[in-house]
Amino acid sequence: MLGIELNRKSELYLWHQIYQNLKELMISGQLKAGEALPSTRELAKELDVSRNTVCEAYDLLIAEGFVISRQGASSRVSDGLCIEPLEPASSPKMKSKAVRSISVSFQTGRPDLRQFPRFLWKQLLHKAYEKLPLETFDYTGPQGLSELRVEIAAWLFRSRGLKVASDDIFITAGATHGLHLTADILCKGGQKILMEDPCHTGMLGTLINKGCSIVPIPVDDRGIQTVHLSKYEDSSAIYVTPSHQFPLGGILPASRRAVLIRFARENDLYIIEDDYDSEFRYSGLPIAPLYSMDPQRVIYVGTFSKAVFPALRIGYVILPYQLQKRWRDLRTHMDVQNPPLEQAALAEFLRTRKLDRHVKKMRKVYCRRRKVLLDALGEAFGNKWIAYGDAAGLHVAVDFPGMSFGEAFKKNCLQNGLYVTPLESHCLEKGRHQSKLLIGYGHLEPDAIKNGVVLLSDIIEKSSF
Amino acid sequence: MLGIELNRKSELYLWHQIYQNLKELMISGQLKAGEALPSTRELAKELDVSRNTVCEAYDLLIAEGFVISRQGASSRVSDGLCIEPLEPASSPKMKSKAVRSISVSFQTGRPDLRQFPRFLWKQLLHKAYEKLPLETFDYTGPQGLSELRVEIAAWLFRSRGLKVASDDIFITAGATHGLHLTADILCKGGQKILMEDPCHTGMLGTLINKGCSIVPIPVDDRGIQTVHLSKYEDSSAIYVTPSHQFPLGGILPASRRAVLIRFARENDLYIIEDDYDSEFRYSGLPIAPLYSMDPQRVIYVGTFSKAVFPALRIGYVILPYQLQKRWRDLRTHMDVQNPPLEQAALAEFLRTRKLDRHVKKMRKVYCRRRKVLLDALGEAFGNKWIAYGDAAGLHVAVDFPGMSFGEAFKKNCLQNGLYVTPLESHCLEKGRHQSKLLIGYGHLEPDAIKNGVVLLSDIIEKSSF
């Protein structure tokens, strides 16, 4: 009598249940090494199952080496199977935090998904699937779908005047992924990376996780202050957002761009240009990427997360030739390649200029919302605030001179149903931007923006920061 | 006269062409710092465009800091713009290698895509897209779609008897991606990883690229030889393929499994269990994962690349609780998350048991092909060969005692239109498996398999290895 209980309603076959029960008895030591198992006939009778069912269980136990069977003798438990039972699972259930309801979230970097042409995208997916060659269901290499790379090159030319060969474009699973792989190439041994300060904490986290040693370089309202670079000639790369500095919003002026390129050349380092949202410029004129000034020194990181949707997980890097072989090797051993379907749909989205149209539409939407936000701030705070940076993107940095916003303020806002980020939380060196807040508005309807500003003004009024 | 030439048929607006031309003149130093630009009226006349067009170009040059404009005075070139011209692009065009035509490829790890239910998959994608909530177009967190994790848990239970909570399952972009992230967790500082030898060179490459220090542990026809483990107590992890050793094909016996678990517990290291193709077992009985013996010590790496298709890029890991927080952080900063559409379609493929059906069908197909291969080998080589490993997977390791296969043999085969891998190329320590070849047959029709074996036998006969 082994005490096996079978559940005849289980999804698991009876033979599998017998097998598992016997295995557990052997591993826990209740069936000891050398002990004889009951014959298949006996056990079948005891459990009221067919003898075949028991045979299947025994066969697997023999195949896996739990049981040794010898012609004419009964099957016996193998040696050395017993292992200590586990302590009761140490995985505590997550405490269900009392979720506070947020009535307005000024989170940054969120496009408005309600405006995405969902039906059109479905048609593109459908069409793309029909046309996908069977080979694309197999491994097709680390660089990405060639049609998509050709369309990205054409799009960069017509929207930014950027001339780039599709062979130099490498599809990624988004900007973060692009930066992760770039860091693998550039700072294997924990080398220094120069980084704008303040910067995007997500991107910072990516570089820190790669073991890079981060050197903060201060930013003003026109981007990175290149005058501070000369101290760090022994670095391996510099990360910048020249088209629309995150989070302060400046456009890097031409003279600083020239300094940056010269500095990179003289000290043999690479510039990582993150162009995360510059599709959305409201003064109407697109900024030329730094990449165009030196395609051998600049690694351009682009993404479709803002222009299409975040969960698409398609971006790209434009790589100097000398890094391409290493990239291919690293990508192959990292996550192999992107899946093909969304790449093909995106290629069609670009080829038919539907992306251009969507971006144009959203530019108008975001521009109007920006105006709503600035008007509401004017109404609530009179002239006691200054909007930072240029008219672009999905957020704005707002300076309230004399104020000081930190974690306590953020928490206070959350308690009042408002999510807003003090700019200090994006700073490596603390204390230089305490009077600024980051307000993301792209995803919010005008009324939500106005309500958010009223809420913000109430909180500021009632507290003393 | 600036020598600007406009192309009226270009995709690029005229103002953009003027802007680019002027910028290039400034960067190359042909327009010098402080030099006055022609007035917008003059330049418009010279180029035969409207004055507005020139104004747009000037505005952007001013916005980007290339040009300084002062009220009432002419616009002037900024200081410090000039940078050395680039040397002619150093990116040589790839030489188009004369591609030799391969008539039979015995590559390993390739499922037969012609048998994939492509129409059904289209329907699942369609249905999944219709049902995807709008929130899933936004960032939804690093763990993966909850429906899919629930379905994977149910599938693992009904197909393998494995009890696992969907909360412990983390969706990945395939097995390589899973191993890449696991290595990030387990061997930050170049710690030792014990690895089966021979092993999958792709997975080996992933660990080497992460900076792991690899210690080879010999494998025999029953998997990793655990007797060699005791020397390496200072390791941080051990990588194994216990259900179907790659490439030798053994099933790890129960007693070795117990040694492995005890060794991991005593020395506080993790076991990485790569279960790359064990859906396809032809003796009919599924092998229980090592994971079931100790969910706190084993990281289970699974993939749908073989059962669905490689370019799907969906796999999963089952993680011990204590590693889950770190995983979430690393994934967020690596590539954020998987895209949702294929996850949702796969969940439906599992929920409706269509995957089970497809696997069952393919098991029969592959089993028949395996028999065709073994029969053909028998016909060609009599009894001068031995098939290694258990009846599973999409490849078989074949031993030709007395022979010696290396790179020269592989090249010779390629020249004769046959792709086949000497097992030695998967070995860390050379010299122990020279008489073996790896033959992948899953993706090949019976006739192709037969032709391949004939080709192989001809090559072996004509050469002296």
XYZ file of N, CA and C in Angstrom, chain A residues 111-118 308 358 361-362 365-366 368-369 442 445, chain B residues 134:
57
model
N 2.426 58.900 -25.392
C 1.632 59.416 -26.507
C 0.149 59.144 -26.255
N -0.728 59.808 -27.005
C -2.163 59.562 -26.857
C -2.558 58.393 -27.738
N -2.852 57.263 -27.116
C -3.135 56.051 -27.880
C -4.542 56.037 -28.457
N -5.433 56.832 -27.881
C -6.807 56.844 -28.409
C -6.840 57.373 -29.840
N -5.813 58.164 -30.188
C -5.781 58.750 -31.525
C -5.079 57.856 -32.535
N -4.550 56.730 -32.074
C -3.822 55.857 -32.995
C -4.800 55.201 -33.964
N -4.467 55.152 -35.265
C -5.386 54.574 -36.252
C -5.409 53.055 -36.172
N -6.141 52.589 -35.178
C -6.120 51.177 -34.842
C -6.650 50.283 -35.957
N 4.352 55.747 -33.108
C 3.378 54.682 -33.371
C 2.741 54.319 -32.022
N -0.037 60.473 -39.723
C -0.362 60.334 -38.306
C 0.486 61.290 -37.462
N -0.802 64.797 -37.837
C -2.029 64.991 -37.063
C -1.719 65.143 -35.569
N -0.857 64.255 -35.074
C -0.564 64.273 -33.644
C 0.216 65.519 -33.253
N -2.356 67.972 -32.546
C -3.040 67.650 -31.287
C -2.171 68.045 -30.099
N -0.899 67.604 -30.122
C -0.012 67.882 -28.991
C 0.263 69.380 -28.866
N -1.772 71.835 -29.640
C -2.938 72.447 -28.989
C -2.924 72.186 -27.489
N -2.563 70.954 -27.124
C -2.566 70.607 -25.698
C -1.501 71.384 -24.941
N 1.041 64.996 -23.310
C 0.681 64.418 -24.611
C -0.547 63.528 -24.574
N -6.393 64.757 -22.381
C -7.380 65.630 -23.008
C -7.300 67.025 -22.366
N -6.914 48.731 -25.158
C -6.080 49.862 -25.565
C -4.839 49.998 -24.676
